Amino acid sequence: MNTFSESAATALQLIAGADPVLVSIVARSLAVSAAACALACVAGLLLGAWLGVARFAGRGALLTVLNTLLALPSVVVGLVVYLLLSRAGPLGFLGWLFSFKAMVLAQAILVLPVVAALTRQVVEDVDRANGEQLRSLGAGPMLRSLLLAWDERYALLMVVIASFGRAISEVGAVMIVGGNIDGFTRVMTTAIALETSKGDLPLALALGIVLLAVVLALNAVIALVRRWRVGRDDRPLLLQGAPS
């Protein structure tokens, strides 16, 4: 208990004092996850929105594969990206292995199925409710998917926030393709694993507290957006029911 108390006290001092090593690791972790989330969301939102309205042969099999990828282990993604970016791999000429770019690529691949699957579900649900009107106006699948996605933009905003939380808490893939190099590719999750194994519990605990704070903040934002959206959707009903 004394060790935990001392480590916790030192960890809080590191956070309060904005320790340079701590700040560097946190900033790098946020940058990697933000870049990966941006790339994954651009492709995932478009793909998911299209899958929500498109109907074609083999769609069921494709959705099964997409849903399976939701449980794809991060170490498998890291291994695949490592093989692609290794010197003997097809993308070895890029020289990205053990770099910031490699970690962004790995996290983007990991987050892409999450964004696509959740977006597909949101758009498909609203298409069943309101898609008939758009079809009667002659809107094709692509235009309909974009219009429905825009109509559900607040729900999709929660998908984006959730995907960022998935990216920033990932450890296996970035450990493999980034190498956990001090000052270059060390992020919060990999640093926690390393510092714990080294016995530097205060720094590991400080990083853990910051990581939990980031995840808590993301969940708080999701809750606020959901509450705001529910209030916004209920407001017209209340106005209609108000006495004149």
GROMACS .gro file of C-alpha atoms in nm:
model
  244
    1MET     CA    1   0.000   0.000   0.000
    2ASN     CA    2   0.288   0.235   0.079
    3THR     CA    3   0.441   0.167  -0.263
    4PHE     CA    4   0.111   0.242  -0.433
    5SER     CA    5   0.057   0.558  -0.230
    6GLU     CA    6   0.406   0.684  -0.301
    7SER     CA    7   0.377   0.602  -0.670
    8ALA     CA    8   0.038   0.772  -0.693
    9ALA     CA    9   0.169   1.084  -0.518
   10THR     CA   10   0.472   1.101  -0.748
   11ALA     CA   11   0.250   1.040  -1.053
   12LEU     CA   12   0.026   1.331  -0.958
   13GLN     CA   13   0.334   1.550  -0.913
   14LEU     CA   14   0.452   1.456  -1.263
   15ILE     CA   15   0.113   1.549  -1.406
   16ALA     CA   16   0.081   1.873  -1.209
   17GLY     CA   17   0.436   1.972  -1.297
   18ALA     CA   18   0.389   1.894  -1.669
   19ASP     CA   19   0.691   1.664  -1.674
   20PRO     CA   20   0.858   1.704  -2.019
   21VAL     CA   21   0.886   1.328  -2.078
   22LEU     CA   22   0.521   1.278  -1.983
   23VAL     CA   23   0.403   1.567  -2.201
   24SER     CA   24   0.607   1.443  -2.497
   25ILE     CA   25   0.462   1.092  -2.477
   26VAL     CA   26   0.105   1.218  -2.435
   27ALA     CA   27   0.136   1.465  -2.724
   28ARG     CA   28   0.280   1.197  -2.953
   29SER     CA   29   0.005   0.953  -2.859
   30LEU     CA   30  -0.268   1.208  -2.928
   31ALA     CA   31  -0.108   1.302  -3.261
   32VAL     CA   32  -0.081   0.941  -3.379
   33SER     CA   33  -0.438   0.855  -3.282
   34ALA     CA   34  -0.581   1.177  -3.427
   35ALA     CA   35  -0.408   1.122  -3.762
   36ALA     CA   36  -0.511   0.756  -3.774
   37CYS     CA   37  -0.869   0.841  -3.679
   38ALA     CA   38  -0.887   1.110  -3.947
   39LEU     CA   39  -0.771   0.871  -4.219
   40ALA     CA   40  -0.994   0.587  -4.102
   41CYS     CA   41  -1.300   0.809  -4.067
   42VAL     CA   42  -1.274   0.953  -4.418
   43ALA     CA   43  -1.275   0.606  -4.570
   44GLY     CA   44  -1.494   0.439  -4.307
   45LEU     CA   45  -1.774   0.695  -4.314
   46LEU     CA   46  -1.799   0.683  -4.693
   47LEU     CA   47  -1.781   0.303  -4.709
   48GLY     CA   48  -2.023   0.254  -4.422
   49ALA     CA   49  -2.275   0.503  -4.558
   50TRP     CA   50  -2.268   0.336  -4.900
   51LEU     CA   51  -2.307  -0.012  -4.751
   52GLY     CA   52  -2.605   0.115  -4.552
   53VAL     CA   53  -2.811   0.180  -4.865
   54ALA     CA   54  -2.652  -0.033  -5.139
   55ARG     CA   55  -2.796  -0.372  -5.227
   56PHE     CA   56  -2.589  -0.612  -5.435
   57ALA     CA   57  -2.497  -0.978  -5.459
   58GLY     CA   58  -2.254  -1.079  -5.188
   59ARG     CA   59  -2.347  -0.791  -4.957
   60GLY     CA   60  -2.428  -1.030  -4.673
   61ALA     CA   61  -2.090  -1.198  -4.703
   62LEU     CA   62  -1.915  -0.860  -4.710
   63LEU     CA   63  -2.100  -0.747  -4.397
   64THR     CA   64  -2.003  -1.071  -4.224
   65VAL     CA   65  -1.639  -1.004  -4.304
   66LEU     CA   66  -1.672  -0.644  -4.188
   67ASN     CA   67  -1.831  -0.747  -3.859
   68THR     CA   68  -1.560  -1.011  -3.811
   69LEU     CA   69  -1.294  -0.743  -3.850
   70LEU     CA   70  -1.442  -0.564  -3.548
   71ALA     CA   71  -1.278  -0.830  -3.332
   72LEU     CA   72  -0.951  -0.828  -3.525
   73PRO     CA   73  -0.665  -0.853  -3.271
   74SER     CA   74  -0.437  -0.552  -3.278
   75VAL     CA   75  -0.126  -0.771  -3.276
   76VAL     CA   76  -0.243  -0.931  -3.601
   77VAL     CA   77  -0.279  -0.587  -3.759
   78GLY     CA   78   0.066  -0.498  -3.631
   79LEU     CA   79   0.212  -0.817  -3.777
   80VAL     CA   80   0.054  -0.758  -4.120
   81VAL     CA   81   0.169  -0.396  -4.133
   82TYR     CA   82   0.516  -0.502  -4.018
   83LEU     CA   83   0.540  -0.754  -4.301
   84LEU     CA   84   0.417  -0.497  -4.552
   85LEU     CA   85   0.663  -0.230  -4.439
   86SER     CA   86   0.963  -0.453  -4.372
   87ARG     CA   87   1.261  -0.427  -4.601
   88ALA     CA   88   1.154  -0.740  -4.791
   89GLY     CA   89   0.785  -0.640  -4.796
   90PRO     CA   90   0.594  -0.481  -5.086
   91LEU     CA   91   0.596  -0.140  -4.914
   92GLY     CA   92   0.949  -0.163  -4.779
   93PHE     CA   93   1.070   0.104  -5.019
   94LEU     CA   94   0.875   0.363  -4.818
   95GLY     CA   95   1.103   0.321  -4.519
   96TRP     CA   96   0.816   0.370  -4.276
   97LEU     CA   97   0.889   0.085  -4.035
   98PHE     CA   98   0.952   0.199  -3.675
   99SER     CA   99   0.823   0.546  -3.752
  100PHE     CA  100   0.530   0.776  -3.677
  101LYS     CA  101   0.376   0.693  -4.016
  102ALA     CA  102   0.383   0.320  -3.949
  103MET     CA  103   0.191   0.365  -3.624
  104VAL     CA  104  -0.066   0.586  -3.795
  105LEU     CA  105  -0.115   0.326  -4.068
  106ALA     CA  106  -0.157   0.042  -3.819
  107GLN     CA  107  -0.409   0.230  -3.608
  108ALA     CA  108  -0.601   0.346  -3.914
  109ILE     CA  109  -0.637  -0.013  -4.037
  110LEU     CA  110  -0.751  -0.117  -3.690
  111VAL     CA  111  -1.010   0.161  -3.659
  112LEU     CA  112  -1.145   0.147  -4.016
  113PRO     CA  113  -1.374  -0.158  -3.964
  114VAL     CA  114  -1.517   0.000  -3.648
  115VAL     CA  115  -1.609   0.323  -3.827
  116ALA     CA  116  -1.745   0.146  -4.134
  117ALA     CA  117  -1.956  -0.106  -3.939
  118LEU     CA  118  -2.110   0.150  -3.702
  119THR     CA  119  -2.176   0.396  -3.984
  120ARG     CA  120  -2.338   0.124  -4.192
  121GLN     CA  121  -2.575   0.039  -3.908
  122VAL     CA  122  -2.671   0.403  -3.846
  123VAL     CA  123  -2.734   0.478  -4.214
  124GLU     CA  124  -2.918   0.152  -4.279
  125ASP     CA  125  -3.155   0.216  -3.988
  126VAL     CA  126  -3.242   0.566  -4.107
  127ASP     CA  127  -3.270   0.443  -4.468
  128ARG     CA  128  -3.540   0.198  -4.362
  129ALA     CA  129  -3.731   0.481  -4.197
  130ASN     CA  130  -3.681   0.766  -4.446
  131GLY     CA  131  -3.511   0.625  -4.752
  132GLU     CA  132  -3.828   0.564  -4.949
  133GLN     CA  133  -3.890   0.935  -4.994
  134LEU     CA  134  -3.540   0.986  -5.135
  135ARG     CA  135  -3.581   0.688  -5.367
  136SER     CA  136  -3.909   0.830  -5.496
  137LEU     CA  137  -3.724   1.152  -5.582
  138GLY     CA  138  -3.477   0.956  -5.793
  139ALA     CA  139  -3.177   0.969  -5.558
  140GLY     CA  140  -2.926   0.694  -5.635
  141PRO     CA  141  -2.748   0.487  -5.369
  142MET     CA  142  -2.444   0.714  -5.345
  143LEU     CA  143  -2.642   1.038  -5.320
  144ARG     CA  144  -2.888   0.877  -5.080
  145SER     CA  145  -2.607   0.753  -4.859
  146LEU     CA  146  -2.450   1.099  -4.842
  147LEU     CA  147  -2.780   1.269  -4.763
  148LEU     CA  148  -2.870   1.018  -4.493
  149ALA     CA  149  -2.522   1.038  -4.343
  150TRP     CA  150  -2.549   1.416  -4.326
  151ASP     CA  151  -2.891   1.386  -4.166
  152GLU     CA  152  -2.740   1.156  -3.900
  153ARG     CA  153  -2.421   1.360  -3.862
  154TYR     CA  154  -2.458   1.389  -3.486
  155ALA     CA  155  -2.484   1.011  -3.445
  156LEU     CA  156  -2.183   0.972  -3.673
  157LEU     CA  157  -1.995   1.227  -3.464
  158MET     CA  158  -2.027   0.984  -3.175
  159VAL     CA  159  -1.888   0.712  -3.402
  160VAL     CA  160  -1.584   0.931  -3.474
  161ILE     CA  161  -1.528   1.002  -3.105
  162ALA     CA  162  -1.560   0.634  -3.018
  163SER     CA  163  -1.313   0.540  -3.291
  164PHE     CA  164  -1.060   0.785  -3.147
  165GLY     CA  165  -1.099   0.618  -2.810
  166ARG     CA  166  -1.036   0.281  -2.973
  167ALA     CA  167  -0.722   0.412  -3.141
  168ILE     CA  168  -0.565   0.583  -2.842
  169SER     CA  169  -0.608   0.281  -2.616
  170GLU     CA  170  -0.443   0.040  -2.863
  171VAL     CA  171  -0.106  -0.110  -2.772
  172GLY     CA  172  -0.023  -0.425  -2.971
  173ALA     CA  173   0.000  -0.287  -3.324
  174VAL     CA  174   0.197   0.028  -3.241
  175MET     CA  175   0.436  -0.174  -3.028
  176ILE     CA  176   0.517  -0.400  -3.324
  177VAL     CA  177   0.544  -0.142  -3.603
  178GLY     CA  178   0.669   0.150  -3.393
  179GLY     CA  179   0.931  -0.026  -3.187
  180ASN     CA  180   0.859   0.188  -2.878
  181ILE     CA  181   1.163   0.408  -2.949
  182ASP     CA  182   1.220   0.671  -2.682
  183GLY     CA  183   1.154   1.020  -2.816
  184PHE     CA  184   1.024   0.897  -3.152
  185THR     CA  185   0.759   0.625  -3.141
  186ARG     CA  186   0.681   0.583  -2.772
  187VAL     CA  187   0.315   0.646  -2.697
  188MET     CA  188   0.113   0.618  -2.378
  189THR     CA  189   0.013   0.253  -2.398
  190THR     CA  190   0.356   0.124  -2.499
  191ALA     CA  191   0.526   0.348  -2.242
  192ILE     CA  192   0.301   0.214  -1.966
  193ALA     CA  193   0.396  -0.143  -2.056
  194LEU     CA  194   0.767  -0.057  -2.071
  195GLU     CA  195   0.785   0.154  -1.756
  196THR     CA  196   0.592  -0.106  -1.557
  197SER     CA  197   0.836  -0.379  -1.663
  198LYS     CA  198   1.127  -0.148  -1.567
  199GLY     CA  199   0.974  -0.076  -1.228
  200ASP     CA  200   0.922   0.296  -1.293
  201LEU     CA  201   0.573   0.287  -1.148
  202PRO     CA  202   0.520   0.663  -1.099
  203LEU     CA  203   0.564   0.742  -1.470
  204ALA     CA  204   0.356   0.440  -1.572
  205LEU     CA  205   0.082   0.540  -1.328
  206ALA     CA  206   0.092   0.902  -1.444
  207LEU     CA  207   0.049   0.790  -1.805
  208GLY     CA  208  -0.232   0.558  -1.698
  209ILE     CA  209  -0.411   0.843  -1.523
  210VAL     CA  210  -0.381   1.066  -1.831
  211LEU     CA  211  -0.502   0.786  -2.057
  212LEU     CA  212  -0.803   0.725  -1.834
  213ALA     CA  213  -0.872   1.098  -1.829
  214VAL     CA  214  -0.868   1.110  -2.210
  215VAL     CA  215  -1.106   0.813  -2.236
  216LEU     CA  216  -1.331   0.965  -1.969
  217ALA     CA  217  -1.338   1.295  -2.156
  218LEU     CA  218  -1.432   1.116  -2.478
  219ASN     CA  219  -1.717   0.932  -2.305
  220ALA     CA  220  -1.835   1.259  -2.150
  221VAL     CA  221  -1.841   1.424  -2.493
  222ILE     CA  222  -2.038   1.130  -2.635
  223ALA     CA  223  -2.290   1.156  -2.350
  224LEU     CA  224  -2.326   1.532  -2.398
  225VAL     CA  225  -2.376   1.497  -2.774
  226ARG     CA  226  -2.634   1.222  -2.719
  227ARG     CA  227  -2.821   1.427  -2.461
  228TRP     CA  228  -2.812   1.738  -2.679
  229ARG     CA  229  -2.936   1.540  -2.977
  230VAL     CA  230  -3.225   1.385  -2.780
  231GLY     CA  231  -3.326   1.729  -2.654
  232ARG     CA  232  -3.303   1.868  -3.006
  233ASP     CA  233  -3.520   1.588  -3.148
  234ASP     CA  234  -3.781   1.624  -2.871
  235ARG     CA  235  -3.809   2.003  -2.899
  236PRO     CA  236  -4.041   2.010  -3.205
  237LEU     CA  237  -4.272   1.757  -3.035
  238LEU     CA  238  -4.293   1.974  -2.725
  239LEU     CA  239  -4.365   2.280  -2.935
  240GLN     CA  240  -4.636   2.097  -3.127
  241GLY     CA  241  -4.797   1.988  -2.802
  242ALA     CA  242  -4.785   2.336  -2.648
  243PRO     CA  243  -5.120   2.512  -2.611
  244SER     CA  244  -5.179   2.803  -2.847
   0.00000   0.00000   0.00000
